[in-house]
Amino acid sequence: MTQAEALSPREPSATPQVSAPPRPARAAFPLLAALGVGLAAHLLTRSTGAGVNLALLSALFAGIAVWGTVRRGAVPTPEGLTLLGVAVAFGVGFTLRGVPSGLVFLNSVAMVTALLLGAAFLRFPGLSALGVGGMLGSAVTGGLRLVYGPLALLERFPWARVRPARGAGVTRALVGVLLTVPVLLVFGSLLGRADQGFGQMVSHLLDWRLDGLFRDGVTWLWWAALAGGLLYPAVMSLRPSVVPDVRVPPRLGLVETGLPLGALSALFVAFVVTQLPYFLSGSALPEGLTFATYIRQGFGELMTVAFLTLSVLLGAFAVTRPDVRAGLPYRLLNLAVLLPLALVILSAANRWRLYTLAYGLSETRVLGAAFLIWVVLTLAWLARGLWRADVRRFAFPALLAGFVTLLGTTAIDPADLIARVNVHRQVAGVTNELRTTTQHASVWELLRLGAGSVPVIALNLDVLTRGQAAGVRQNVIDTLHDRHDAAPGLREWNLAEARAHALVRTLPPRSANIDRPSE
């Protein structure tokens, strides 16, 4: 290199360009839709309970999500439409049934989960082939988007277009009015509170109830933020999940996974052998154990065993090499675990049967039966996938089976079913080798089941309160009047509540005595 070349100016060296991650296009529709859904949610739920408003809200959100997807030129996926339809079905369940509190909680969680996953995969196919890990990652992403989704809608809103055009007098005046109103509200309220005379003067012009206005505004914004978190994945996000799909190549062979699975199978076989005398006898119990210990605790523990076995089989499949999975020895090993597990589940079902014969139904027993049904369906579907050495389509059907089980449990009206079964056992004097005395249904336990149990209570009030302390019957009548005298409003209308209200009106009037016997 010559001295002239060394002293001559050179082109700056090219610096490596780091490409920014893609971002959603700016759009006004998502934020405006979230504000609209939030306003509708506030108006439908303000100072009222749950009922037809939840069905309307779920249907409104599903409709706007689908409409927003179509506006973007995308075709809604069958999986997304199915989950949004499931969410609407749960909303309808809140309209038709008055279920116990435990089932209310489970239905609420299921409804939110269906909305989150349905919105996330409304524009992105592949949910039906997603694994358990991917399904959990998508659910976690949906929860995170409830937090940052509304902020993303605000940031991607085309704010540059929101400015008055030059010369547009009406538009400029409207902007001025919108900016003037909050100034007058805030300062007028403060000055009115500072001087009573001034406050009375302006009170003739405006009603300065800023506390209610502030509360309504905060509630509206909360609903709008929730709607924005649900709408963001449906109409704006670029992928259904932010959790990276990290797949570790399976390395274990038949020996590594076969030993723990074989030991588990042997453990199940040993347990089943010890249970055969009690199962074959029909109603015998192990010596020294009561029903509360043998049945209640045993049923829950056996259901936990079944659920954990499902997780173990899925985990073993994930870390086993594909060539080993497809081999007959590995498939027979899975079968050796599932067959004795089926007998373990049968033992759990037998314990549920014994407990029901002895004590009738309760909310816990109905939910336990529902969980038992879901476990059986899920394990049967898993067995099919393990035998075919392909469990890629396991998670989505298992999730749908859970939703269908909850919807079916809601449809049978568990509060009414529990009340009818227990009252029938008392009226008919049902006895068996597990119960030598007639069962007496607790009217207070039935009242805790909710509006669904009111028809049975009202029709069998004399039977339920016979032989109890004086005043208990009137106390029950007063409790029914307290809960169901008021007709459900239009927004919170519920079929079970409407029936309870109609029946309570036929009961004797409430007592004038305020002091009531303890429940």
Coordinates of C-alpha atoms in Angstrom, one line a residue, residues 84-500:
L84 CA -64.7 -20.5 21.2
G85 CA -67.9 -22.6 20.9
V86 CA -67.0 -24.5 24.0
A87 CA -66.6 -21.1 25.9
V88 CA -70.0 -20.0 24.7
A89 CA -71.4 -23.4 25.9
F90 CA -70.0 -22.7 29.4
G91 CA -71.6 -19.3 29.3
V92 CA -75.0 -20.9 28.4
G93 CA -74.4 -23.3 31.3
F94 CA -74.3 -20.3 33.7
T95 CA -77.6 -19.3 32.2
L96 CA -79.5 -22.6 32.6
R97 CA -78.1 -24.2 35.7
G98 CA -77.6 -23.3 39.4
V99 CA -74.6 -25.5 40.2
P100 CA -72.7 -25.9 43.4
S101 CA -69.7 -23.6 44.1
G102 CA -67.0 -26.1 43.3
L103 CA -68.4 -26.7 39.8
V104 CA -68.9 -23.0 39.3
F105 CA -65.1 -22.5 39.9
L106 CA -64.2 -25.4 37.5
N107 CA -66.5 -24.1 34.8
S108 CA -65.1 -20.6 35.2
V109 CA -61.5 -21.9 34.8
A110 CA -62.5 -24.0 31.8
M111 CA -64.3 -21.1 30.2
V112 CA -61.3 -18.8 30.5
T113 CA -59.0 -21.5 29.2
A114 CA -61.2 -22.2 26.2
L115 CA -61.2 -18.4 25.4
L116 CA -57.4 -18.1 25.8
L117 CA -56.6 -21.1 23.6
G118 CA -59.4 -20.4 21.1
A119 CA -58.3 -16.8 20.6
A120 CA -54.6 -17.9 20.3
F121 CA -55.2 -20.5 17.6
L122 CA -58.1 -18.8 15.7
R123 CA -55.7 -17.8 12.9
F124 CA -52.9 -20.4 13.4
P125 CA -53.5 -24.1 12.6
G126 CA -51.8 -26.9 14.5
L127 CA -53.5 -27.0 17.9
S128 CA -54.8 -30.5 17.3
A129 CA -51.3 -31.8 16.7
L130 CA -49.7 -29.9 19.6
G131 CA -48.1 -31.8 22.4
V132 CA -48.8 -31.4 26.1
G133 CA -45.8 -29.1 26.6
G134 CA -46.9 -26.9 23.7
M135 CA -50.4 -26.8 25.0
L136 CA -49.2 -25.7 28.5
G137 CA -46.9 -23.1 26.8
S138 CA -49.8 -21.7 24.9
A139 CA -51.9 -21.5 28.0
V140 CA -49.1 -19.7 29.9
T141 CA -48.7 -17.3 26.9
G142 CA -52.4 -16.6 27.0
G143 CA -52.1 -15.7 30.7
L144 CA -49.2 -13.4 29.9
R145 CA -51.1 -11.7 27.1
L146 CA -53.8 -10.8 29.5
V147 CA -51.2 -8.5 31.0
Y148 CA -49.3 -7.1 28.0
G149 CA -51.9 -7.6 25.3
P150 CA -53.8 -4.3 26.2
L151 CA -50.5 -2.4 26.2
A152 CA -49.7 -3.9 22.7
L153 CA -53.0 -2.7 21.4
L154 CA -52.3 0.8 22.7
E155 CA -48.8 0.8 21.2
R156 CA -49.9 -0.5 17.8
F157 CA -52.8 1.9 17.5
P158 CA -52.3 4.4 14.6
W159 CA -52.1 7.5 16.8
A160 CA -50.7 9.6 13.9
R161 CA -54.1 9.5 12.2
V162 CA -55.9 10.8 15.3
R163 CA -55.5 14.6 14.7
P164 CA -58.0 17.2 13.6
A165 CA -57.7 18.2 9.9
R166 CA -56.9 21.7 9.1
G167 CA -59.9 23.8 8.6
A168 CA -62.3 21.2 10.0
G169 CA -64.1 23.5 12.5
V170 CA -66.5 20.9 13.7
T171 CA -63.8 18.3 14.4
R172 CA -61.6 20.9 16.2
A173 CA -64.6 22.0 18.3
L174 CA -65.4 18.5 19.3
V175 CA -61.8 17.9 20.4
G176 CA -62.0 21.0 22.5
V177 CA -65.2 19.9 24.1
L178 CA -63.7 16.5 25.0
L179 CA -60.7 18.2 26.6
T180 CA -62.9 20.7 28.5
V181 CA -65.2 18.2 30.1
P182 CA -62.7 16.5 32.4
V183 CA -61.3 19.9 33.4
L184 CA -64.7 21.2 34.5
L185 CA -65.5 17.9 36.3
V186 CA -62.4 17.8 38.4
F187 CA -62.1 21.5 39.3
G188 CA -65.9 22.0 39.7
S189 CA -66.0 19.1 42.1
L190 CA -63.1 20.3 44.2
L191 CA -64.5 23.9 44.3
G192 CA -68.0 22.6 45.2
R193 CA -66.6 20.7 48.1
A194 CA -64.5 23.6 49.3
D195 CA -67.5 25.9 49.6
Q196 CA -71.0 24.6 50.4
G197 CA -72.8 27.6 48.8
F198 CA -70.9 27.2 45.6
G199 CA -71.5 23.5 45.7
Q200 CA -75.2 24.0 46.1
M201 CA -75.3 26.5 43.2
V202 CA -73.6 24.2 40.7
S203 CA -75.5 21.1 42.0
H204 CA -78.6 22.6 40.2
L205 CA -76.7 22.3 36.9
L206 CA -74.7 19.1 37.3
D207 CA -74.7 16.2 39.7
W208 CA -71.1 16.0 40.8
R209 CA -70.9 12.3 41.6
L210 CA -67.3 11.8 40.7
D211 CA -66.9 8.8 43.0
G212 CA -69.4 6.8 41.0
L213 CA -68.0 8.1 37.7
F214 CA -64.5 7.2 38.7
R215 CA -65.6 3.7 39.8
D216 CA -67.5 3.1 36.6
G217 CA -64.5 4.3 34.5
V218 CA -62.1 2.1 36.3
T219 CA -64.4 -0.9 35.9
W220 CA -64.8 -0.2 32.2
L221 CA -61.1 0.1 31.7
W222 CA -60.6 -3.2 33.6
W223 CA -63.0 -5.0 31.4
A224 CA -61.5 -3.3 28.3
A225 CA -58.0 -4.5 29.4
L226 CA -59.3 -8.0 29.8
A227 CA -61.0 -7.9 26.4
G228 CA -57.8 -6.6 24.9
G229 CA -55.7 -9.4 26.4
L230 CA -58.1 -11.9 24.8
L231 CA -58.5 -10.1 21.5
Y232 CA -54.7 -9.5 20.9
P233 CA -53.9 -13.1 20.0
A234 CA -57.0 -13.4 17.9
V235 CA -56.5 -10.4 15.7
M236 CA -53.0 -9.0 16.0
S237 CA -50.3 -11.5 17.3
L238 CA -47.8 -13.0 14.9
R239 CA -47.7 -16.5 16.6
P240 CA -49.9 -18.5 19.0
S241 CA -47.2 -18.9 21.7
V242 CA -44.1 -17.0 22.9
V243 CA -42.7 -20.0 24.6
P244 CA -39.9 -21.5 22.4
D245 CA -40.5 -25.0 21.2
V246 CA -37.4 -26.7 22.6
R247 CA -37.2 -30.3 21.6
V248 CA -34.5 -32.5 23.2
P249 CA -33.7 -35.5 21.0
P250 CA -34.8 -38.6 22.8
R251 CA -31.8 -40.8 23.8
L252 CA -33.1 -43.5 26.2
G253 CA -33.5 -47.1 25.1
L254 CA -35.7 -49.9 26.2
V255 CA -33.6 -50.8 29.3
E256 CA -33.6 -47.3 30.8
T257 CA -37.3 -46.7 30.4
G258 CA -38.3 -50.3 30.7
L259 CA -37.0 -50.8 34.3
P260 CA -39.2 -48.0 35.9
L261 CA -42.2 -48.9 33.8
G262 CA -41.8 -52.6 34.7
A263 CA -41.5 -51.8 38.4
L264 CA -44.6 -49.6 38.2
S265 CA -46.5 -52.4 36.5
A266 CA -45.4 -54.9 39.2
L267 CA -46.5 -52.4 41.9
F268 CA -49.9 -52.1 40.4
V269 CA -50.3 -55.9 40.2
A270 CA -49.4 -56.3 43.8
F271 CA -51.9 -53.6 44.8
V272 CA -54.7 -55.2 42.8
V273 CA -54.0 -58.6 44.3
T274 CA -54.4 -57.2 47.8
Q275 CA -57.6 -55.5 46.9
L276 CA -59.3 -58.6 45.3
P277 CA -60.9 -59.9 48.6
Y278 CA -62.6 -56.5 49.2
F279 CA -63.6 -56.1 45.6
L280 CA -65.1 -59.5 45.2
S281 CA -67.0 -59.4 48.5
G282 CA -68.8 -56.3 47.2
S283 CA -69.0 -54.4 50.5
A284 CA -66.4 -55.7 52.9
L285 CA -63.8 -53.3 54.4
P286 CA -60.2 -54.0 55.6
E287 CA -60.1 -54.7 59.3
G288 CA -59.8 -51.6 61.5
L289 CA -60.7 -49.1 58.7
T290 CA -63.8 -46.9 58.5
F291 CA -65.6 -45.8 55.4
A292 CA -64.1 -42.3 55.8
T293 CA -60.6 -43.7 55.7
Y294 CA -61.0 -46.5 53.2
I295 CA -63.2 -44.8 50.7
R296 CA -62.8 -41.1 50.9
Q297 CA -59.1 -40.9 51.2
G298 CA -58.5 -44.1 49.1
F299 CA -60.6 -42.7 46.2
G300 CA -58.6 -39.5 46.0
E301 CA -55.3 -41.2 46.2
L302 CA -56.2 -43.7 43.5
M303 CA -57.3 -40.9 41.2
T304 CA -53.9 -39.2 41.9
V305 CA -52.1 -42.4 41.0
A306 CA -54.0 -42.7 37.7
F307 CA -53.3 -39.0 36.8
L308 CA -49.6 -39.4 37.7
T309 CA -49.3 -42.6 35.7
L310 CA -50.6 -40.7 32.7
S311 CA -47.8 -38.2 33.2
V312 CA -45.2 -40.9 33.6
L313 CA -46.2 -42.7 30.4
L314 CA -46.1 -39.4 28.4
G315 CA -42.7 -38.5 29.9
A316 CA -41.3 -41.9 29.2
F317 CA -42.5 -41.8 25.6
A318 CA -40.9 -38.4 25.1
V319 CA -37.4 -39.5 26.2
T320 CA -37.4 -42.9 24.5
R321 CA -35.9 -43.2 21.0
P322 CA -38.3 -43.5 18.1
D323 CA -37.0 -46.9 17.0
V324 CA -37.6 -48.2 20.5
R325 CA -41.1 -46.7 20.7
A326 CA -42.2 -48.5 17.5
G327 CA -40.9 -51.8 18.7
L328 CA -43.3 -54.5 20.1
P329 CA -41.4 -54.8 23.5
Y330 CA -42.0 -51.2 24.4
R331 CA -45.6 -51.3 23.3
L332 CA -46.2 -54.4 25.4
L333 CA -44.5 -52.7 28.3
N334 CA -47.0 -49.8 28.2
L335 CA -49.8 -52.3 28.0
A336 CA -48.4 -54.0 31.1
V337 CA -48.7 -50.7 33.0
L338 CA -52.2 -49.8 31.6
L339 CA -53.9 -53.1 32.2
P340 CA -53.3 -53.3 36.0
L341 CA -53.9 -49.5 36.1
A342 CA -57.4 -50.2 34.7
L343 CA -58.0 -52.6 37.6
V344 CA -56.8 -49.9 40.0
I345 CA -59.3 -47.5 38.5
L346 CA -61.9 -50.1 38.8
S347 CA -61.1 -50.4 42.5
A348 CA -61.5 -46.6 42.8
A349 CA -64.9 -46.8 41.1
N350 CA -65.9 -49.6 43.5
R351 CA -65.0 -47.3 46.5
W352 CA -67.1 -44.5 45.0
R353 CA -70.0 -47.0 44.7
L354 CA -69.6 -48.1 48.3
Y355 CA -69.5 -44.6 49.6
T356 CA -72.6 -43.7 47.6
L357 CA -74.5 -46.7 48.9
A358 CA -73.6 -45.8 52.4
Y359 CA -74.0 -42.0 52.4
G360 CA -75.8 -41.0 49.2
L361 CA -74.5 -38.2 46.9
S362 CA -72.6 -35.0 47.6
E363 CA -70.9 -32.3 45.5
T364 CA -67.5 -34.0 46.1
R365 CA -68.7 -37.4 45.0
V366 CA -70.3 -36.0 41.8
L367 CA -67.1 -34.2 40.9
G368 CA -65.1 -37.3 41.8
A369 CA -67.2 -39.3 39.4
A370 CA -66.7 -36.7 36.7
F371 CA -62.9 -36.8 37.2
L372 CA -63.0 -40.6 37.1
I373 CA -64.8 -40.5 33.7
W374 CA -62.3 -38.0 32.3
V375 CA -59.4 -40.1 33.5
V376 CA -60.8 -43.3 31.9
L377 CA -61.4 -41.5 28.6
T378 CA -58.0 -39.9 28.6
L379 CA -56.1 -43.1 29.4
A380 CA -58.0 -44.9 26.7
W381 CA -57.0 -42.3 24.2
L382 CA -53.4 -42.4 25.5
A383 CA -53.3 -46.2 25.2
R384 CA -54.3 -45.9 21.5
G385 CA -51.5 -43.4 20.9
L386 CA -48.9 -45.4 22.7
W387 CA -49.8 -48.6 20.8
R388 CA -49.4 -46.7 17.5
A389 CA -46.2 -45.0 18.7
D390 CA -47.7 -41.6 18.0
V391 CA -49.1 -39.3 20.8
R392 CA -48.9 -36.0 18.8
R393 CA -52.7 -35.8 18.7
F394 CA -53.2 -36.7 22.4
A395 CA -53.4 -33.3 24.2
F396 CA -56.2 -31.5 22.2
P397 CA -58.7 -34.5 22.4
A398 CA -57.8 -34.9 26.1
L399 CA -58.5 -31.2 26.7
L400 CA -61.8 -31.4 24.8
A401 CA -62.8 -34.5 26.9
G402 CA -62.3 -32.5 30.0
F403 CA -64.5 -29.7 28.7
V404 CA -67.2 -32.1 27.6
T405 CA -67.1 -33.9 31.0
L406 CA -67.6 -30.6 32.8
L407 CA -70.4 -29.5 30.4
G408 CA -72.1 -32.9 30.9
T409 CA -71.8 -32.6 34.6
T410 CA -73.4 -29.2 34.5
A411 CA -76.1 -30.5 32.1
I412 CA -77.3 -33.2 34.5
D413 CA -78.0 -30.4 37.1
P414 CA -75.9 -31.8 40.0
A415 CA -77.6 -29.8 42.7
D416 CA -81.0 -31.1 41.7
L417 CA -79.6 -34.7 41.3
I418 CA -77.9 -34.7 44.8
A419 CA -81.1 -33.3 46.4
R420 CA -83.4 -35.8 44.7
V421 CA -81.2 -38.8 45.5
N422 CA -80.7 -37.9 49.2
V423 CA -84.3 -37.0 49.8
H424 CA -85.5 -40.2 48.1
R425 CA -83.2 -42.3 50.4
Q426 CA -84.8 -40.6 53.4
V427 CA -88.4 -40.9 52.1
A428 CA -88.1 -44.4 50.9
G429 CA -86.1 -45.5 54.0
V430 CA -83.3 -47.0 51.9
T431 CA -81.2 -49.4 53.9
N432 CA -78.5 -51.9 52.9
E433 CA -75.7 -53.9 54.3
L434 CA -73.6 -50.8 54.5
R435 CA -76.3 -48.7 56.2
T436 CA -78.7 -50.3 58.6
T437 CA -80.5 -47.0 59.5
T438 CA -82.4 -44.6 57.4
Q439 CA -80.4 -41.7 56.1
H440 CA -81.6 -38.2 57.0
A441 CA -80.8 -35.6 54.4
S442 CA -79.5 -32.3 55.9
V443 CA -81.6 -29.4 54.6
W444 CA -78.8 -27.0 55.3
E445 CA -76.4 -29.0 53.2
L446 CA -78.9 -29.1 50.4
L447 CA -79.4 -25.3 50.6
R448 CA -75.6 -24.9 50.1
L449 CA -75.9 -26.5 46.7
G450 CA -77.5 -23.4 45.2
A451 CA -80.7 -22.6 43.4
G452 CA -80.8 -26.0 41.6
S453 CA -81.8 -27.8 44.9
V454 CA -84.6 -25.4 45.8
P455 CA -87.4 -27.3 44.0
V456 CA -86.7 -30.5 45.9
I457 CA -86.4 -28.6 49.2
A458 CA -89.6 -26.7 48.6
L459 CA -91.6 -29.9 47.7
N460 CA -90.2 -31.9 50.6
L461 CA -89.9 -29.3 53.3
D462 CA -92.0 -31.2 55.8
V463 CA -90.0 -34.3 55.4
L464 CA -86.6 -32.5 55.7
T465 CA -87.6 -30.7 58.9
R466 CA -89.6 -33.4 60.6
G467 CA -88.3 -34.3 64.0
Q468 CA -86.1 -31.2 64.3
A469 CA -86.1 -28.4 66.8
A470 CA -89.1 -26.0 66.8
G471 CA -88.7 -23.2 64.4
V472 CA -86.3 -25.0 62.0
R473 CA -89.0 -25.3 59.3
Q474 CA -89.7 -21.5 59.5
N475 CA -86.0 -20.8 59.5
V476 CA -85.6 -22.7 56.3
I477 CA -88.6 -20.8 54.8
D478 CA -87.1 -17.5 55.8
T479 CA -83.7 -18.5 54.3
L480 CA -85.4 -19.3 51.0
H481 CA -87.2 -16.0 51.0
D482 CA -84.0 -14.2 51.8
R483 CA -82.2 -15.8 48.8
H484 CA -84.9 -16.0 46.2
D485 CA -87.7 -13.5 46.9
A486 CA -86.3 -11.0 44.5
A487 CA -86.9 -12.0 40.9
P488 CA -83.6 -12.2 38.9
G489 CA -83.0 -9.2 36.7
L490 CA -82.7 -9.4 32.9
R491 CA -78.9 -9.3 32.9
E492 CA -78.5 -12.0 35.6
W493 CA -81.4 -14.1 34.6
N494 CA -80.9 -17.8 35.3
L495 CA -83.3 -20.6 34.7
A496 CA -82.6 -22.2 38.0
E497 CA -83.0 -18.9 39.9
A498 CA -86.2 -18.2 38.0
R499 CA -87.7 -21.6 39.0
A500 CA -86.5 -21.1 42.6

